C-alpha positions in Angstrom: -94.7 239.4 112.4 -94.1 236.9 115.0 -94.2 238.9 118.2 -96.6 241.2 119.9 -93.9 243.9 120.0 -93.5 243.7 116.2 -97.2 243.9 115.6 -97.5 246.8 118.0 -94.8 248.8 116.2 -96.2 248.0 112.7 -99.8 248.9 113.6 -98.8 252.0 115.5 -96.8 253.2 112.4 -99.7 252.4 110.1 -102.7 253.6 112.2 -101.6 256.7 114.0 -101.3 258.8 110.8 -105.0 257.8 110.2 -105.9 259.2 113.6 -106.2 255.8 115.4 -104.1 255.4 118.6 -103.6 252.5 120.9 -105.2 252.7 124.3 -102.9 254.0 127.0 -103.6 250.6 128.8 -100.5 248.9 127.3 -101.2 245.6 129.1 -104.7 245.4 127.6 -103.4 246.4 124.2 -100.7 243.7 124.3 -103.3 241.1 125.4 -105.5 242.0 122.4 -102.5 242.0 120.0 -101.6 238.5 121.3 -105.2 237.4 120.6 -104.9 238.8 117.1 -101.7 236.8 116.5 -103.4 233.7 118.0 -106.3 234.1 115.7 -104.0 234.5 112.7 -102.4 231.2 113.6 -105.7 229.6 114.2 -107.7 231.0 111.2 -105.2 232.4 108.9 -106.3 236.0 109.5 -106.3 238.4 112.4 -110.0 238.6 113.4 -111.0 240.5 116.5 -110.3 238.5 119.6 -113.1 240.3 121.4 -115.7 238.6 119.2 -116.6 235.1 118.3 -115.2 234.1 114.9 -116.8 231.6 112.6 -113.5 230.5 111.1 -114.8 231.5 107.6 -112.8 234.5 106.3 -115.7 235.8 104.2 -118.1 235.5 107.1 -115.6 237.2 109.4 -114.4 239.9 107.0 -116.2 242.6 109.0 -114.2 241.7 112.2 -110.8 241.4 110.7 -108.8 244.0 112.6 -109.2 246.9 112.2 -112.8 245.9 112.0 -115.4 247.5 109.8 -117.0 249.2 112.9 -113.9 250.9 114.3 -114.3 254.2 112.5 -117.9 254.7 113.7 -117.1 253.5 117.2 -114.1 255.8 117.6 -116.1 258.7 116.2 -119.0 258.2 118.5 -117.4 256.8 121.6 -113.7 257.6 121.3 -112.9 253.9 121.3 -113.4 250.8 119.3 -115.4 247.9 120.7 -112.2 246.3 122.2 -110.7 249.5 123.4 -107.7 248.7 121.2 -107.9 251.8 119.0 -108.9 255.1 120.7 -109.0 258.8 120.0 -106.5 261.1 121.7 -109.3 262.6 123.7 -110.2 259.2 125.1 -106.6 258.5 126.0 -106.3 261.9 127.7 -109.5 261.4 129.7 -111.2 264.3 128.0 -114.2 262.1 127.2 -115.7 259.4 129.4 -114.6 255.8 128.8 -118.0 254.2 128.2 -119.1 250.8 127.1 -119.0 250.5 123.3 -122.0 248.5 122.1 -121.7 245.8 119.6 -122.5 247.0 116.0 -122.1 243.7 114.3 -125.5 242.6 112.9 -127.2 239.9 114.8 -127.2 237.5 111.9 -123.4 237.5 112.0 -123.3 236.6 115.7 -124.7 233.1 115.2 -123.3 230.3 113.0 
């Protein structure tokens, strides 16, 4: 995948059947997807552009998109940390769009 549009279409097709939808804020979604592609070019893997990567794939495994925290974040808050993946209720405004706290362990935040 070389373009944001291709990545969008692929992830939408793969993630929606699992119950994960892109935020209705398409501009923000495309910015995050562009960050994923930039990180793939930079590091060789699509780590979360909303977090600081170490550049070590094994160290960053938990933040390779979709990150290890997405399921719990969407279940609890209706959105992942980045607001990339959300629940239908979040997109429809049926639940408040609140700040999603960082779940990544502190020892993974410092290199």
